[in-house]
mmCIF file of C-alpha atoms in Angstrom:
data_model
loop_
_atom_site.group_PDB
_atom_site.id
_atom_site.type_symbol
_atom_site.label_atom_id
_atom_site.label_comp_id
_atom_site.label_asym_id
_atom_site.label_seq_id
_atom_site.Cartn_x
_atom_site.Cartn_y
_atom_site.Cartn_z
ATOM 1 C CA MET A 280 -77.633 39.146 1.034
ATOM 2 C CA LYS A 281 -75.011 39.259 -1.388
ATOM 3 C CA LYS A 282 -71.666 39.978 -0.054
ATOM 4 C CA SER A 283 -69.728 42.883 -1.725
ATOM 5 C CA SER A 284 -66.479 42.394 -3.438
ATOM 6 C CA ASN A 285 -63.556 43.060 -1.381
ATOM 7 C CA ILE A 286 -61.450 44.131 -4.367
ATOM 8 C CA SER A 287 -61.445 47.598 -5.064
ATOM 9 C CA SER A 288 -61.259 49.508 -8.476
ATOM 10 C CA PHE A 289 -57.990 50.912 -7.752
ATOM 11 C CA THR A 290 -56.555 47.456 -7.117
ATOM 12 C CA ILE A 291 -58.022 46.238 -10.504
ATOM 13 C CA ILE A 292 -56.522 49.281 -12.214
ATOM 14 C CA VAL A 293 -52.977 48.802 -10.824
ATOM 15 C CA ALA A 294 -53.116 45.042 -11.657
ATOM 16 C CA PHE A 295 -53.928 45.809 -15.268
ATOM 17 C CA LEU A 296 -51.232 48.511 -15.449
ATOM 18 C CA CYS A 297 -48.809 45.804 -14.051
ATOM 19 C CA VAL A 298 -49.884 43.479 -16.864
ATOM 20 C CA ALA A 299 -49.476 46.034 -19.484
ATOM 21 C CA LEU A 300 -45.848 47.101 -18.228
ATOM 22 C CA VAL A 301 -44.941 43.237 -18.272
ATOM 23 C CA GLY A 302 -46.110 43.310 -21.903
ATOM 24 C CA VAL A 303 -44.232 46.147 -22.739
ATOM 25 C CA ALA A 304 -41.045 44.677 -21.399
ATOM 26 C CA PHE A 305 -41.665 41.713 -23.632
ATOM 27 C CA ILE A 306 -41.817 43.928 -26.905
ATOM 28 C CA PRO A 307 -38.105 43.699 -27.678
ATOM 29 C CA LEU A 308 -38.458 39.835 -27.880
ATOM 30 C CA LEU A 309 -41.209 39.904 -30.522
ATOM 31 C CA PRO A 310 -39.994 39.171 -34.170
ATOM 32 C CA VAL A 311 -40.191 42.116 -36.386
ATOM 33 C CA LYS A 312 -39.808 41.685 -40.130
ATOM 34 C CA LEU A 313 -40.918 43.225 -43.271
ATOM 35 C CA ASN A 314 -42.597 40.104 -44.663
ATOM 36 C CA PRO A 315 -44.394 37.458 -42.431
ATOM 37 C CA SER A 316 -43.923 33.884 -42.892
ATOM 38 C CA ARG A 317 -46.872 32.280 -44.180
ATOM 39 C CA THR A 318 -45.544 28.966 -45.365
ATOM 40 C CA GLN A 319 -46.083 25.966 -43.148
ATOM 41 C CA PRO A 320 -43.437 23.200 -43.197
ATOM 42 C CA ARG A 321 -44.084 20.440 -45.651
ATOM 43 C CA LEU A 322 -42.754 16.883 -46.666
ATOM 44 C CA HIS A 323 -42.617 15.902 -50.588
ATOM 45 C CA ILE A 324 -42.627 12.355 -51.618
ATOM 46 C CA ASN A 325 -41.630 12.079 -55.394
ATOM 47 C CA PHE A 326 -41.454 8.709 -57.335
ATOM 48 C CA ARG A 327 -41.560 7.476 -61.012
ATOM 49 C CA MET A 328 -43.190 4.440 -62.651
ATOM 50 C CA PRO A 329 -42.104 4.537 -66.355
ATOM 51 C CA ASN A 330 -44.558 3.272 -69.130
ATOM 52 C CA ASN A 331 -47.600 3.470 -66.760
ATOM 53 C CA SER A 332 -50.628 5.550 -67.041
ATOM 54 C CA ALA A 333 -51.887 8.229 -64.570
ATOM 55 C CA ARG A 334 -54.799 6.121 -63.457
ATOM 56 C CA VAL A 335 -52.630 3.069 -62.852
ATOM 57 C CA ILE A 336 -50.170 5.087 -60.859
ATOM 58 C CA GLU A 337 -53.057 6.604 -58.890
ATOM 59 C CA MET A 338 -54.523 3.367 -57.932
ATOM 60 C CA GLU A 339 -51.573 1.039 -57.276
ATOM 61 C CA VAL A 340 -49.159 3.761 -55.729
ATOM 62 C CA THR A 341 -50.440 7.261 -54.886
ATOM 63 C CA SER A 342 -53.671 6.260 -53.084
ATOM 64 C CA TYR A 343 -51.883 3.596 -51.090
ATOM 65 C CA LEU A 344 -48.857 5.796 -49.906
ATOM 66 C CA GLU A 345 -51.563 8.637 -49.095
ATOM 67 C CA GLY A 346 -53.364 6.284 -46.871
ATOM 68 C CA MET A 347 -50.389 5.035 -44.901
ATOM 69 C CA LEU A 348 -48.736 8.420 -44.875
ATOM 70 C CA SER A 349 -52.017 9.919 -43.331
ATOM 71 C CA ARG A 350 -50.873 8.286 -40.027
ATOM 72 C CA VAL A 351 -47.996 10.671 -39.589
ATOM 73 C CA LYS A 352 -48.642 13.022 -36.580
ATOM 74 C CA GLY A 353 -49.180 16.713 -37.032
ATOM 75 C CA ILE A 354 -50.469 16.377 -40.726
ATOM 76 C CA LYS A 355 -52.620 19.455 -41.691
ATOM 77 C CA GLU A 356 -53.300 18.646 -45.343
ATOM 78 C CA ILE A 357 -52.371 15.932 -47.884
ATOM 79 C CA SER A 358 -52.202 16.777 -51.472
ATOM 80 C CA SER A 359 -51.056 14.623 -54.543
ATOM 81 C CA THR A 360 -50.406 14.476 -58.313
ATOM 82 C CA SER A 361 -50.419 11.429 -60.531
ATOM 83 C CA GLY A 362 -49.199 11.802 -64.067
ATOM 84 C CA ASN A 363 -48.059 9.420 -66.705
ATOM 85 C CA GLY A 364 -44.820 7.831 -65.446
ATOM 86 C CA TYR A 365 -44.671 9.711 -62.178
ATOM 87 C CA GLY A 366 -46.327 10.931 -59.002
ATOM 88 C CA ASN A 367 -45.921 13.084 -56.073
ATOM 89 C CA ILE A 368 -47.318 13.575 -52.578
ATOM 90 C CA THR A 369 -47.086 16.639 -50.301
ATOM 91 C CA LEU A 370 -47.779 16.512 -46.699
ATOM 92 C CA GLU A 371 -48.344 20.130 -45.025
ATOM 93 C CA LEU A 372 -47.520 19.961 -41.407
ATOM 94 C CA ASP A 373 -48.848 22.149 -38.496
ATOM 95 C CA LYS A 374 -46.537 24.677 -37.427
ATOM 96 C CA HIS A 375 -46.031 23.020 -33.963
ATOM 97 C CA THR A 376 -44.823 19.881 -35.546
ATOM 98 C CA ASP A 377 -41.338 18.578 -35.025
ATOM 99 C CA ILE A 378 -40.501 18.314 -38.714
ATOM 100 C CA ASP A 379 -37.494 16.121 -38.074
ATOM 101 C CA ALA A 380 -39.697 13.594 -36.189
ATOM 102 C CA ALA A 381 -42.206 13.657 -38.959
ATOM 103 C CA ARG A 382 -39.741 13.297 -41.725
ATOM 104 C CA PHE A 383 -38.330 10.235 -39.688
ATOM 105 C CA GLU A 384 -41.807 8.733 -39.198
ATOM 106 C CA ALA A 385 -42.805 9.231 -42.937
ATOM 107 C CA SER A 386 -39.407 7.553 -44.139
ATOM 108 C CA THR A 387 -40.137 4.724 -41.938
ATOM 109 C CA ILE A 388 -43.717 4.114 -43.314
ATOM 110 C CA ILE A 389 -42.114 4.299 -46.821
ATOM 111 C CA ARG A 390 -39.659 1.662 -46.015
ATOM 112 C CA GLN A 391 -42.364 -0.662 -44.575
ATOM 113 C CA VAL A 392 -44.527 -0.287 -47.376
ATOM 114 C CA TRP A 393 -41.857 -0.661 -50.017
ATOM 115 C CA PRO A 394 -41.984 -4.625 -50.540
ATOM 116 C CA ASP A 395 -45.755 -4.196 -51.242
ATOM 117 C CA LEU A 396 -45.247 -1.619 -54.218
ATOM 118 C CA PRO A 397 -45.036 -2.389 -57.745
ATOM 119 C CA ALA A 398 -41.560 -3.715 -58.864
ATOM 120 C CA GLU A 399 -41.008 -1.334 -61.550
ATOM 121 C CA LEU A 400 -41.746 1.704 -59.209
ATOM 122 C CA SER A 401 -38.629 3.718 -58.158
ATOM 123 C CA TYR A 402 -37.968 4.256 -54.475
ATOM 124 C CA PRO A 403 -39.905 7.261 -53.343
ATOM 125 C CA VAL A 404 -37.560 10.260 -52.534
ATOM 126 C CA LEU A 405 -38.426 12.227 -49.512
ATOM 127 C CA THR A 406 -37.554 15.856 -49.270
ATOM 128 C CA MET A 407 -38.628 18.551 -46.551
ATOM 129 C CA VAL A 408 -39.298 22.247 -47.019
ATOM 130 C CA THR A 409 -39.250 24.523 -44.012
ATOM 131 C CA PRO A 410 -40.466 28.314 -44.030
ATOM 132 C CA ASP A 411 -36.701 29.403 -43.936
ATOM 133 C CA ASP A 412 -36.334 27.651 -47.342
ATOM 134 C CA THR A 413 -39.159 29.739 -49.160
ATOM 135 C CA GLU A 414 -39.737 32.723 -46.706
ATOM 136 C CA SER A 415 -36.139 33.764 -45.736
ATOM 137 C CA ARG A 416 -34.762 36.637 -47.852
ATOM 138 C CA PRO A 417 -31.914 38.967 -47.338
ATOM 139 C CA PHE A 418 -33.104 41.923 -45.256
ATOM 140 C CA LEU A 419 -29.599 43.619 -45.640
ATOM 141 C CA THR A 420 -27.402 43.682 -48.667
ATOM 142 C CA TYR A 421 -24.053 45.456 -48.868
ATOM 143 C CA THR A 422 -21.412 45.944 -51.762
ATOM 144 C CA LEU A 423 -17.820 45.630 -51.269
ATOM 145 C CA ASN A 424 -15.921 47.581 -53.945
ATOM 146 C CA ALA A 425 -12.125 47.477 -54.601
ATOM 147 C CA SER A 426 -9.713 47.646 -57.563
ATOM 148 C CA ALA A 427 -8.486 44.197 -56.798
ATOM 149 C CA THR A 428 -9.702 41.023 -58.512
ATOM 150 C CA PRO A 429 -13.179 39.720 -57.641
ATOM 151 C CA ILE A 430 -11.974 36.331 -56.184
ATOM 152 C CA PHE A 431 -9.537 38.287 -53.966
ATOM 153 C CA ILE A 432 -12.091 40.663 -52.743
ATOM 154 C CA GLN A 433 -14.515 37.738 -51.910
ATOM 155 C CA ARG A 434 -11.955 35.786 -50.013
ATOM 156 C CA TYR A 435 -11.341 39.008 -48.073
ATOM 157 C CA ALA A 436 -14.979 39.365 -47.412
ATOM 158 C CA GLU A 437 -15.466 35.723 -46.335
ATOM 159 C CA GLU A 438 -12.301 35.650 -44.003
ATOM 160 C CA TYR A 439 -12.739 38.979 -42.257
ATOM 161 C CA ILE A 440 -16.131 40.786 -42.780
ATOM 162 C CA LYS A 441 -18.364 37.324 -42.724
ATOM 163 C CA ASN A 442 -16.348 36.170 -39.733
ATOM 164 C CA ARG A 443 -16.999 39.267 -37.709
ATOM 165 C CA LEU A 444 -20.703 39.625 -38.541
ATOM 166 C CA SER A 445 -21.288 35.910 -37.916
ATOM 167 C CA SER A 446 -20.762 36.375 -34.099
ATOM 168 C CA ILE A 447 -23.864 38.663 -34.003
ATOM 169 C CA PRO A 448 -26.888 36.726 -32.615
ATOM 170 C CA GLY A 449 -29.919 36.670 -34.818
ATOM 171 C CA ILE A 450 -28.183 36.252 -38.054
ATOM 172 C CA TYR A 451 -29.281 33.083 -40.042
ATOM 173 C CA ARG A 452 -27.061 33.054 -42.844
ATOM 174 C CA ILE A 453 -24.574 35.288 -44.731
ATOM 175 C CA ASP A 454 -24.141 34.871 -48.481
ATOM 176 C CA VAL A 455 -20.865 36.413 -50.405
ATOM 177 C CA SER A 456 -21.176 36.395 -54.052
ATOM 178 C CA GLY A 457 -20.204 37.995 -57.108
ATOM 179 C CA ALA A 458 -16.656 36.327 -57.868
ATOM 180 C CA THR A 459 -16.027 33.890 -60.409
ATOM 181 C CA PRO A 460 -15.970 30.546 -58.640
ATOM 182 C CA MET A 461 -12.923 28.498 -58.663
ATOM 183 C CA GLU A 462 -12.569 25.074 -60.481
ATOM 184 C CA TRP A 463 -10.137 22.121 -60.873
ATOM 185 C CA ARG A 464 -8.610 21.730 -64.315
ATOM 186 C CA LEU A 465 -7.595 18.440 -65.340
ATOM 187 C CA GLU A 466 -4.957 18.128 -68.080
ATOM 188 C CA TYR A 467 -4.004 14.869 -69.847
ATOM 189 C CA ASP A 468 -1.817 13.300 -72.568
ATOM 190 C CA ASN A 469 -4.277 11.744 -75.149
ATOM 191 C CA ASP A 470 -1.449 9.521 -76.532
ATOM 192 C CA GLN A 471 -0.394 8.374 -72.990
ATOM 193 C CA ILE A 472 -4.104 7.421 -72.005
ATOM 194 C CA THR A 473 -4.687 5.796 -75.465
ATOM 195 C CA SER A 474 -1.636 3.666 -75.192
ATOM 196 C CA LEU A 475 -2.749 2.420 -71.662
ATOM 197 C CA GLY A 476 -6.244 1.470 -72.973
ATOM 198 C CA ILE A 477 -8.055 4.040 -70.682
ATOM 199 C CA SER A 478 -10.788 6.230 -71.899
ATOM 200 C CA ILE A 479 -11.836 9.757 -70.649
ATOM 201 C CA SER A 480 -15.376 8.230 -69.434
ATOM 202 C CA GLU A 481 -13.369 5.668 -67.277
ATOM 203 C CA ILE A 482 -11.612 8.407 -65.538
ATOM 204 C CA GLN A 483 -14.716 10.478 -65.164
ATOM 205 C CA ASN A 484 -16.485 7.274 -63.681
ATOM 206 C CA ALA A 485 -13.340 6.961 -61.248
ATOM 207 C CA ILE A 486 -13.813 10.382 -59.924
ATOM 208 C CA SER A 487 -17.644 10.374 -59.655
ATOM 209 C CA LEU A 488 -17.365 7.023 -57.622
ATOM 210 C CA PHE A 489 -14.607 8.361 -55.465
ATOM 211 C CA TYR A 490 -16.611 11.272 -54.310
ATOM 212 C CA GLU A 491 -20.133 9.393 -54.180
ATOM 213 C CA LYS A 492 -21.990 9.319 -51.048
ATOM 214 C CA VAL A 493 -24.119 6.258 -50.285
ATOM 215 C CA PHE A 494 -26.996 6.420 -47.702
ATOM 216 C CA LEU A 495 -26.997 3.132 -45.623
ATOM 217 C CA GLY A 496 -29.817 4.073 -43.293
ATOM 218 C CA ILE A 497 -30.622 5.227 -39.728
ATOM 219 C CA VAL A 498 -29.246 3.423 -36.606
ATOM 220 C CA LYS A 499 -29.831 4.264 -32.954
ATOM 221 C CA ASN A 500 -27.330 4.804 -30.452
ATOM 222 C CA ARG A 501 -26.926 2.497 -27.663
ATOM 223 C CA ASP A 502 -25.827 5.147 -25.127
ATOM 224 C CA GLU A 503 -28.029 7.029 -22.892
ATOM 225 C CA SER A 504 -29.046 9.562 -25.335
ATOM 226 C CA GLY A 505 -30.860 7.072 -27.793
ATOM 227 C CA GLU A 506 -30.526 9.489 -30.615
ATOM 228 C CA TRP A 507 -30.922 8.478 -34.252
ATOM 229 C CA ILE A 508 -27.927 8.710 -36.518
ATOM 230 C CA ARG A 509 -27.731 8.678 -40.356
ATOM 231 C CA VAL A 510 -25.058 6.367 -41.603
ATOM 232 C CA THR A 511 -23.411 7.353 -44.945
ATOM 233 C CA LEU A 512 -20.623 5.626 -46.802
ATOM 234 C CA MET A 513 -18.105 7.877 -48.520
ATOM 235 C CA SER A 514 -14.705 8.024 -49.612
ATOM 236 C CA GLN A 515 -11.675 9.639 -47.477
ATOM 237 C CA ILE A 516 -11.663 13.324 -48.690
ATOM 238 C CA ASP A 517 -8.443 15.201 -48.697
ATOM 239 C CA GLU A 518 -8.597 18.366 -46.501
ATOM 240 C CA GLU A 519 -7.136 20.498 -49.474
ATOM 241 C CA GLY A 520 -9.731 19.409 -51.941
ATOM 242 C CA PHE A 521 -9.228 17.248 -55.018
ATOM 243 C CA ASN A 522 -6.211 14.840 -54.774
ATOM 244 C CA PRO A 523 -5.821 12.668 -57.941
ATOM 245 C CA ALA A 524 -3.405 10.505 -56.027
ATOM 246 C CA LEU A 525 -6.214 9.005 -54.037
ATOM 247 C CA ILE A 526 -8.234 7.889 -56.980
ATOM 248 C CA THR A 527 -7.098 4.871 -59.359
ATOM 249 C CA VAL A 528 -8.294 3.541 -62.506
ATOM 250 C CA SER A 529 -7.280 0.133 -64.166
ATOM 251 C CA ASN A 530 -5.631 -0.019 -67.703
ATOM 252 C CA LYS A 531 -6.237 -2.724 -70.362
ATOM 253 C CA GLU A 532 -4.082 -5.123 -68.533
ATOM 254 C CA GLY A 533 -6.064 -4.649 -65.173
ATOM 255 C CA LYS A 534 -3.288 -2.657 -63.404
ATOM 256 C CA LEU A 535 -4.401 0.094 -61.150
ATOM 257 C CA ILE A 536 -2.951 3.361 -62.052
ATOM 258 C CA ARG A 537 -3.174 6.512 -59.862
ATOM 259 C CA LEU A 538 -4.808 9.572 -61.589
ATOM 260 C CA ASP A 539 -1.867 11.775 -60.586
ATOM 261 C CA GLN A 540 0.257 9.865 -63.082
ATOM 262 C CA LEU A 541 -2.044 10.569 -65.683
ATOM 263 C CA LEU A 542 -3.519 13.997 -65.059
ATOM 264 C CA LYS A 543 -1.938 17.351 -64.272
ATOM 265 C CA VAL A 544 -4.283 19.298 -61.830
ATOM 266 C CA VAL A 545 -4.366 22.939 -61.677
ATOM 267 C CA ARG A 546 -6.772 24.852 -59.521
ATOM 268 C CA GLN A 547 -7.956 28.074 -61.125
ATOM 269 C CA GLU A 548 -10.554 30.645 -61.462
ATOM 270 C CA GLN A 549 -13.317 30.008 -63.991
ATOM 271 C CA SER A 550 -13.548 32.025 -67.111
ATOM 272 C CA PRO A 551 -15.828 34.910 -66.497
ATOM 273 C CA GLN A 552 -19.221 34.991 -68.102
ATOM 274 C CA SER A 553 -19.766 38.737 -67.640
ATOM 275 C CA TYR A 554 -18.194 41.637 -65.637
ATOM 276 C CA PHE A 555 -19.934 44.005 -63.100
ATOM 277 C CA ARG A 556 -18.427 47.324 -61.767
ATOM 278 C CA ILE A 557 -19.311 50.114 -59.854
ATOM 279 C CA ASN A 558 -17.499 53.555 -60.660
ATOM 280 C CA GLY A 559 -14.768 51.272 -62.471
ATOM 281 C CA LEU A 560 -14.324 48.895 -59.335
ATOM 282 C CA ASN A 561 -15.180 45.380 -58.940
ATOM 283 C CA THR A 562 -17.821 44.642 -56.687
ATOM 284 C CA ILE A 563 -18.913 41.682 -54.299
ATOM 285 C CA TYR A 564 -22.219 41.215 -52.491
ATOM 286 C CA LEU A 565 -22.841 40.422 -48.943
ATOM 287 C CA SER A 566 -26.383 39.390 -48.186
ATOM 288 C CA ILE A 567 -27.569 38.865 -44.785
ATOM 289 C CA VAL A 568 -30.484 36.729 -43.725
ATOM 290 C CA ALA A 569 -32.123 37.005 -40.457
ATOM 291 C CA ASP A 570 -33.408 34.222 -38.085
ATOM 292 C CA GLU A 571 -37.182 33.424 -38.328
ATOM 293 C CA THR A 572 -37.904 35.009 -34.895
ATOM 294 C CA ALA A 573 -35.285 37.963 -34.862
ATOM 295 C CA ASN A 574 -36.129 41.466 -34.373
ATOM 296 C CA GLN A 575 -34.870 42.795 -37.574
ATOM 297 C CA LEU A 576 -34.750 46.591 -36.278
ATOM 298 C CA GLN A 577 -32.343 45.761 -33.587
ATOM 299 C CA LEU A 578 -30.371 43.142 -35.376
ATOM 300 C CA ALA A 579 -29.874 45.770 -38.429
ATOM 301 C CA LYS A 580 -28.680 48.176 -35.888
ATOM 302 C CA LYS A 581 -26.021 45.895 -34.411
ATOM 303 C CA ILE A 582 -24.834 44.927 -38.013
ATOM 304 C CA LYS A 583 -24.398 48.450 -39.019
ATOM 305 C CA ASP A 584 -22.565 49.176 -35.773
ATOM 306 C CA GLU A 585 -20.213 46.308 -36.610
ATOM 307 C CA LEU A 586 -19.724 47.415 -40.116
ATOM 308 C CA GLN A 587 -18.902 50.969 -39.120
ATOM 309 C CA LEU A 588 -15.973 49.173 -37.151
ATOM 310 C CA VAL A 589 -14.948 47.149 -40.232
ATOM 311 C CA LYS A 590 -14.809 50.256 -42.428
ATOM 312 C CA GLU A 591 -12.218 51.833 -40.182
ATOM 313 C CA VAL A 592 -9.832 48.985 -40.883
ATOM 314 C CA LEU A 593 -10.544 48.193 -44.518
ATOM 315 C CA PRO A 594 -7.520 48.269 -46.714
ATOM 316 C CA PRO A 595 -6.928 51.044 -48.930
ATOM 317 C CA GLY A 596 -9.157 51.471 -51.885
ATOM 318 C CA TYR A 597 -11.671 49.179 -50.258
ATOM 319 C CA GLU A 598 -15.364 50.591 -49.857
ATOM 320 C CA ILE A 599 -18.657 49.129 -48.250
ATOM 321 C CA HIS A 600 -21.921 50.665 -49.442
ATOM 322 C CA THR A 601 -25.673 49.617 -48.415
ATOM 323 C CA GLY A 602 -27.381 48.023 -51.443
ATOM 324 C CA HIS A 603 -30.732 47.169 -49.832
ATOM 325 C CA ASP A 604 -32.223 47.790 -46.346
ATOM 326 C CA ALA A 605 -35.505 46.113 -45.665
ATOM 327 C CA THR A 606 -35.605 48.064 -42.199
ATOM 328 C CA GLU A 607 -36.439 51.356 -43.983
ATOM 329 C CA TYR A 608 -39.914 49.924 -44.971
ATOM 330 C CA ILE A 609 -40.695 48.323 -41.568
#
């Protein structure tokens, strides 16, 4: 005889109701956005081999690198292109793959096979693309209008409004734009540098070399963490920005001369290429990008509540208006 089950129908119904209630409780934690992410993380390897046909590059470089890079864990698909003088390989990774670990493994393989590649080949450049790079778009956009100059409005937005919004969890990035960027203007006496035997190209090269960053490699910590660290050689940068007193150039006699003795440096706003106003007021844009897993409905409510408090303390003549709100379409 078969024994009847001791679990009643009422118990099963109650159990399913409990599971359903638990699921409802987790709904606020779900990512809610207008456009879902479809792009998987990818690694791009680009290289050049001048004066060589696509067939030669395919046989000697692309196919060889493809075979070696196929050992990287988490690869979903490999695609490549070989052309006259150039080539590139794309590694599409699984969404669960650690892209930083995959990048490190791919760069290690490239360093190992580099001595076996043709001498005229440039060193393969590896870059990574994450879903945030292609799928993240501002879901909220605001305009800040005032009668002040655009650079002054943008500085106010970055120092006060952006700092207040940055404390809200779920915001990935806040972009403030619309003002003409600042630039360093270098003025020189042409007769002076000519008499010293210094050319403009030498001054430009001295500045470029001073701010150049050289990647030396990756080393492993000897402490308990055992983390890998990128080592970069770079010059000492002044906190205030461009400082000509730290840069030197040699004259025709080989004597080193500081650039502050040759140049007059002024930081100023670039000449505007265009003007944009709303109702006669200069306008600055605030574009807010949400985290990949953020609930944009709840995040938008927190942002709007914070901006409502910001509006109460704005200087006279300043106005904030909504430009785009993606939550209206969700």
